Amino acid sequence: MQHIRGLRHVRSAALAATAGLIASACAFSADSEQDSLATVEEPIIAGVAANGAKLNAIGSIGYVYVDPYTEAPYYYPYCSGSLIGKQTVLTAKHCIQFFASDYNYGLKTVFAVGPNSAAPERLVEVVEVQGAPGDVGGFVGFGHDVGVMYLGEKVTDLTPVKLGTLKPQDLGKKFIEIGYGVRDNAYNYGTRRTGNATLRATSGKVFEIIFGSFERFKSWFQTGSPGTEALFQTGPVGPAAFLPLARSLYEAPGVAVGVGGAGGETSEPPSGGKGGSAPAGGAGPVPEGGSDGGGYDPDAWLRDIYDNTLLDAGYEAVIGGAKGDAQACYGDSGSPVIRADANGNLVAYGVISGGIGSSQLICDYGGVDAVFGPDVLAFLQTAKQWVDPCKGLSVAGKCSGKVAQRCTSPLEGPRRLVKFNCGSLGQVCAIQPDGSAGCSDP
């Protein structure tokens, strides 16, 4: 297995909390049963292997970097997604934020098919992204944390995941999570795994749902454990997005495209500590000082977080953390929360979004996931029918007689087709020295 060094994408993203334990979420796919080396996805803590072609509509999302010296391409996964239309991939909104900047760096965003992120069976280029309506608030600070990526070509040999909405009678029922990323405290990751996750609540106080009482929440915040005894002291901890791992925590190794391998390198886990932004409705930045005379009442501040960190009813849900549940973690962002219908079709009811950790586990207590409220469902129903306005035309474009035609780049706003008749300037269309179509003298 080859790895690239020196390409570092450590970016802050959607920290929705008060301190330093962060988790991330990433995806799934399927067909072969190979060991894989990922950079960010999470194979679900306490899950089981998930192989088979039926899952191939669920894949990882990442970018391809071409080494300028060897010209070898390397695939770096950072999130997960699921195909919901021939050219539409469902993911978390906080996963689409890198698209334009990656393009600016010369990186290609792709949807990877296959269970092994070290040796993807296929890479399909992403040409456009779009977030669901509602950008304010939410547990991870992205409002309704649902987004889509549009592919540059149709995928016709995979069965898209269907869309569903939660019902009151679903409370207490088991759903399914699938992912590739961190699966234990040793930061092992890369193989696709799956596990159950219980729908615990669709409204209410997040930390009351998770911990049951303010005293247990306070103990968790102070020690990393809701009980009186922690395995080890972590210092103050807080909630955060299940972030794209390689982009938010530490530099992770890339994977040479098409090259398989077993295992991967591990890195030191991120350090905890005070500070950070609070989730929407929360108490804001951690105040300076403390009970030793720093000028604020820590219990009142924690109580404010406990009472005011609320689920966005209809658009967020606490999923997982019940007895027998598996646990999503770093790199699982965008993974669908699914069940199979009576006909065996995979139905997505939400996407993995954010959560917290503990002194026992890097990611713990389930998570706060984004689900499909009315506005988001309407957005997705339209998005899954997306048709490329450029019909596969590149940014460089082509000449059609005297007319120069090209597609706009991700740095030029929404994807659209551009046409200009060079004849209106008394010129002709010709391929320019940089390879693009443009106007030149006859």
XYZ file of C-alpha atoms in Angstrom, residues 76-414:
339
model
C -8.815 9.932 0.130
C -12.298 9.115 1.495
C -13.778 11.467 4.073
C -17.544 10.897 4.184
C -20.225 8.451 3.153
C -23.203 8.623 0.875
C -25.894 6.591 -0.825
C -27.186 6.656 -4.361
C -30.823 7.828 -4.408
C -31.053 8.576 -8.143
C -29.071 7.726 -11.247
C -26.879 10.792 -10.710
C -27.702 11.793 -7.124
C -25.875 10.800 -3.932
C -27.380 11.510 -0.495
C -24.972 12.623 2.223
C -24.646 15.092 5.122
C -24.633 18.798 4.365
C -21.390 19.262 6.278
C -19.757 16.805 3.829
C -20.421 18.973 0.763
C -18.595 22.022 2.107
C -15.230 20.937 0.665
C -16.332 20.572 -2.958
C -15.446 23.996 -4.401
C -12.225 24.429 -2.429
C -11.047 20.961 -3.415
C -11.628 21.859 -7.046
C -9.590 25.002 -6.511
C -6.735 22.848 -5.169
C -6.865 20.656 -8.257
C -8.598 17.770 -6.473
C -11.465 15.769 -7.944
C -14.390 14.862 -5.686
C -15.683 11.330 -6.285
C -18.235 8.768 -5.136
C -16.459 5.435 -4.630
C -18.258 2.155 -5.258
C -17.173 -0.973 -3.424
C -16.622 -2.256 0.123
C -12.890 -1.599 0.158
C -11.938 2.046 0.254
C -8.329 1.044 -0.379
C -9.272 -0.515 -3.714
C -12.480 1.081 -4.998
C -14.238 -0.842 -7.729
C -15.257 2.385 -9.418
C -14.832 6.132 -8.915
C -17.593 8.394 -10.254
C -16.813 12.113 -10.422
C -18.991 14.573 -8.494
C -19.773 17.673 -10.593
C -22.164 19.620 -8.358
C -23.402 19.718 -4.755
C -26.458 21.151 -3.038
C -27.601 21.479 0.562
C -31.128 21.004 1.834
C -33.036 24.149 2.813
C -32.468 25.353 6.364
C -28.923 26.378 7.207
C -29.300 27.799 10.720
C -29.050 25.908 14.004
C -29.068 22.155 14.327
C -26.890 20.006 16.580
C -23.837 20.309 14.345
C -24.495 23.894 13.246
C -25.539 23.237 9.636
C -29.295 23.519 10.112
C -30.897 20.565 8.370
C -27.717 18.534 7.913
C -28.703 16.856 4.643
C -27.048 17.403 1.281
C -26.639 15.818 -2.106
C -23.831 15.361 -4.585
C -24.556 15.154 -8.299
C -22.551 12.792 -10.486
C -21.115 13.553 -13.901
C -22.411 10.281 -15.340
C -25.425 8.087 -14.785
C -25.067 4.996 -12.629
C -27.512 2.500 -14.066
C -26.285 -0.817 -12.691
C -26.991 -0.107 -9.018
C -30.388 0.007 -7.311
C -30.856 3.388 -5.630
C -31.795 3.597 -1.967
C -35.401 4.698 -1.442
C -36.489 7.529 0.847
C -38.726 7.228 3.885
C -39.980 9.313 6.785
C -40.153 8.424 10.458
C -43.507 7.794 12.097
C -44.451 7.982 15.793
C -44.731 4.192 15.947
C -41.073 3.904 14.892
C -39.872 5.081 18.319
C -38.033 2.304 20.071
C -37.533 0.330 16.869
C -34.208 -0.784 15.441
C -32.718 0.805 12.323
C -29.450 -0.034 10.570
C -26.206 1.931 10.207
C -23.359 1.001 7.849
C -19.887 2.524 7.600
C -16.188 2.168 6.909
C -14.329 4.281 9.455
C -13.026 4.098 13.010
C -14.350 0.975 14.689
C -12.531 0.955 18.034
C -10.369 2.968 20.406
C -7.241 1.897 18.530
C -8.468 3.868 15.502
C -8.734 0.774 13.328
C -10.833 1.486 10.274
C -11.449 0.674 6.644
C -13.667 -2.402 6.370
C -17.375 -1.948 5.880
C -19.396 -2.945 8.914
C -22.996 -2.625 9.998
C -25.044 -2.705 13.166
C -28.380 -1.880 14.752
C -29.300 1.543 16.081
C -32.471 2.268 18.059
C -34.633 5.308 17.341
C -34.806 6.864 20.796
C -36.377 10.304 20.262
C -37.447 12.792 17.601
C -37.949 15.775 19.887
C -36.819 16.989 23.279
C -33.615 17.822 25.140
C -30.656 16.029 23.558
C -28.672 15.470 26.757
C -31.689 14.508 28.816
C -32.476 11.860 26.178
C -28.888 10.584 26.220
C -28.072 10.756 29.952
C -31.429 10.801 31.705
C -30.523 13.465 34.265
C -28.551 16.655 34.670
C -26.301 15.013 37.249
C -25.224 12.302 34.807
C -24.703 14.906 32.067
C -22.549 16.998 34.404
C -20.499 13.973 35.413
C -19.963 13.081 31.760
C -18.911 16.605 30.917
C -16.448 16.803 33.779
C -14.956 13.306 33.634
C -15.997 11.707 30.350
C -18.300 9.304 32.191
C -21.882 9.702 33.398
C -21.086 7.437 36.357
C -19.088 8.272 39.460
C -16.043 6.393 38.205
C -14.426 6.891 34.814
C -11.937 4.568 33.191
C -9.673 7.580 32.842
C -10.103 11.287 33.270
C -10.487 13.198 30.006
C -11.218 16.671 31.255
C -14.267 18.580 30.004
C -15.809 17.066 26.892
C -18.590 18.098 24.583
C -20.646 17.222 21.505
C -19.476 17.733 17.955
C -20.206 16.761 14.402
C -19.310 13.288 13.211
C -16.770 15.117 11.103
C -14.913 14.007 8.014
C -11.980 12.545 9.875
C -8.937 13.386 7.741
C -10.111 16.960 7.320
C -10.794 17.859 10.899
C -8.653 15.845 13.249
C -5.355 14.738 11.873
C -3.609 13.974 8.624
C -4.578 10.509 7.443
C -2.860 8.427 4.775
C -4.175 8.408 1.238
C -4.815 5.275 -0.714
C -3.357 4.512 -4.106
C -6.314 4.001 -6.424
C -6.800 0.383 -7.352
C -4.218 -0.924 -4.905
C -5.503 -3.158 -2.107
C -3.934 -3.805 1.235
C -4.585 -4.885 4.766
C -4.604 -2.621 7.756
C -3.567 0.998 8.037
C -1.605 3.480 9.991
C -2.960 4.939 13.160
C -2.548 8.437 14.506
C -2.736 9.921 17.926
C -6.322 10.735 18.850
C -7.283 14.388 19.123
C -6.757 15.883 22.531
C -9.674 17.078 24.591
C -9.888 20.364 26.360
C -11.980 23.394 27.027
C -13.282 25.690 24.361
C -15.322 25.382 21.201
C -18.674 26.553 19.958
C -21.929 25.312 21.403
C -24.661 23.614 19.393
C -27.549 25.721 18.204
C -29.662 26.692 21.162
C -26.728 26.009 23.460
C -24.780 28.266 25.722
C -22.144 29.536 23.326
C -18.390 29.489 23.890
C -17.022 28.058 27.101
C -16.522 30.939 29.527
C -13.114 31.592 30.984
C -12.606 30.928 34.669
C -14.500 28.575 36.955
C -15.781 27.863 40.402
C -12.412 28.888 41.846
C -13.208 32.539 41.253
C -13.320 32.838 37.495
C -16.573 34.773 37.585
C -19.222 32.371 36.372
C -21.420 29.642 37.794
C -20.410 26.383 36.083
C -23.572 24.581 37.144
C -25.764 27.333 35.704
C -23.763 27.300 32.478
C -23.997 23.505 32.155
C -27.691 23.637 33.040
C -28.220 26.101 30.207
C -26.579 23.689 27.766
C -28.574 20.762 29.162
C -31.918 22.577 28.958
C -31.426 24.344 25.626
C -29.670 21.838 23.376
C -32.837 20.666 21.668
C -33.621 18.382 18.766
C -34.975 20.172 15.719
C -38.319 18.373 15.843
C -39.067 16.579 12.592
C -35.537 17.123 11.263
C -33.288 15.538 13.902
C -33.440 12.361 15.957
C -31.381 10.637 18.638
C -30.528 7.239 17.168
C -28.394 4.581 18.847
C -27.017 4.291 22.337
C -29.523 1.661 23.493
C -28.604 -1.815 24.680
C -27.292 -3.928 21.823
C -26.761 -0.996 19.472
C -23.653 -0.452 17.380
C -22.014 2.982 17.399
C -21.312 5.359 14.509
C -18.089 7.333 14.707
C -15.489 9.374 12.819
C -15.942 9.264 9.073
C -19.535 7.985 9.084
C -21.019 11.379 8.198
C -23.590 11.062 5.461
C -24.206 7.338 5.951
C -27.894 6.559 5.556
C -29.943 5.365 8.501
C -31.798 2.553 6.815
C -34.245 -0.333 7.037
C -35.319 -2.881 4.446
C -38.965 -2.756 3.339
C -41.236 -5.765 2.797
C -39.771 -6.239 -0.676
C -36.187 -6.133 0.550
C -35.503 -2.624 -0.786
C -33.187 -0.409 1.263
C -34.997 2.673 2.571
C -33.140 5.651 4.078
C -34.832 7.623 6.860
C -31.960 9.977 7.637
C -28.201 10.425 7.561
C -25.584 10.161 10.292
C -24.684 13.655 11.430
C -23.187 14.236 14.902
C -22.583 12.870 18.361
C -20.311 12.685 21.396
C -17.643 10.485 22.956
C -16.727 9.322 26.444
C -13.803 8.175 28.522
C -14.692 4.608 27.550
C -15.121 5.000 23.791
C -13.919 7.487 21.200
C -17.571 7.715 20.080
C -20.370 6.787 22.434
C -24.072 7.071 23.351
C -25.436 6.913 19.788
C -25.789 10.123 17.821
C -27.955 13.012 16.728
C -28.862 12.270 13.109
C -30.533 14.359 10.425
C -33.904 12.965 9.309
C -36.234 13.859 6.474
C -38.759 16.445 7.605
C -41.193 17.851 5.001
C -38.866 20.500 3.517
C -35.919 18.102 3.316
C -37.997 15.294 1.807
C -39.368 17.625 -0.880
C -35.812 18.763 -1.632
C -34.594 15.160 -1.963
C -37.491 14.083 -4.151
C -36.525 16.831 -6.593
C -32.787 16.232 -6.244
C -32.990 12.536 -7.118
C -34.391 13.493 -10.545
C -31.443 15.818 -11.310
C -30.313 16.067 -14.923
C -26.901 17.507 -15.755
C -27.478 20.873 -17.512
C -24.076 20.477 -19.172
C -24.857 16.973 -20.433
C -21.326 15.837 -19.678
C -19.584 18.835 -21.255
C -16.352 19.739 -19.465
C -15.207 23.067 -18.051
C -12.717 23.305 -20.927
C -15.562 22.890 -23.373
C -15.615 22.422 -27.130
C -16.251 24.273 -30.393
C -19.460 23.780 -32.330
C -18.903 25.749 -35.502
C -18.184 29.310 -34.404
C -19.827 28.732 -31.024
C -17.691 28.069 -27.949
C -19.495 25.852 -25.442
C -18.379 24.981 -21.919
C -19.671 24.129 -18.487
C -19.101 26.433 -15.551
C -16.666 25.315 -12.835
C -17.540 24.833 -9.144
C -15.937 28.239 -8.539
C -18.462 29.931 -10.860
C -21.622 29.186 -8.927
C -24.346 26.699 -9.862
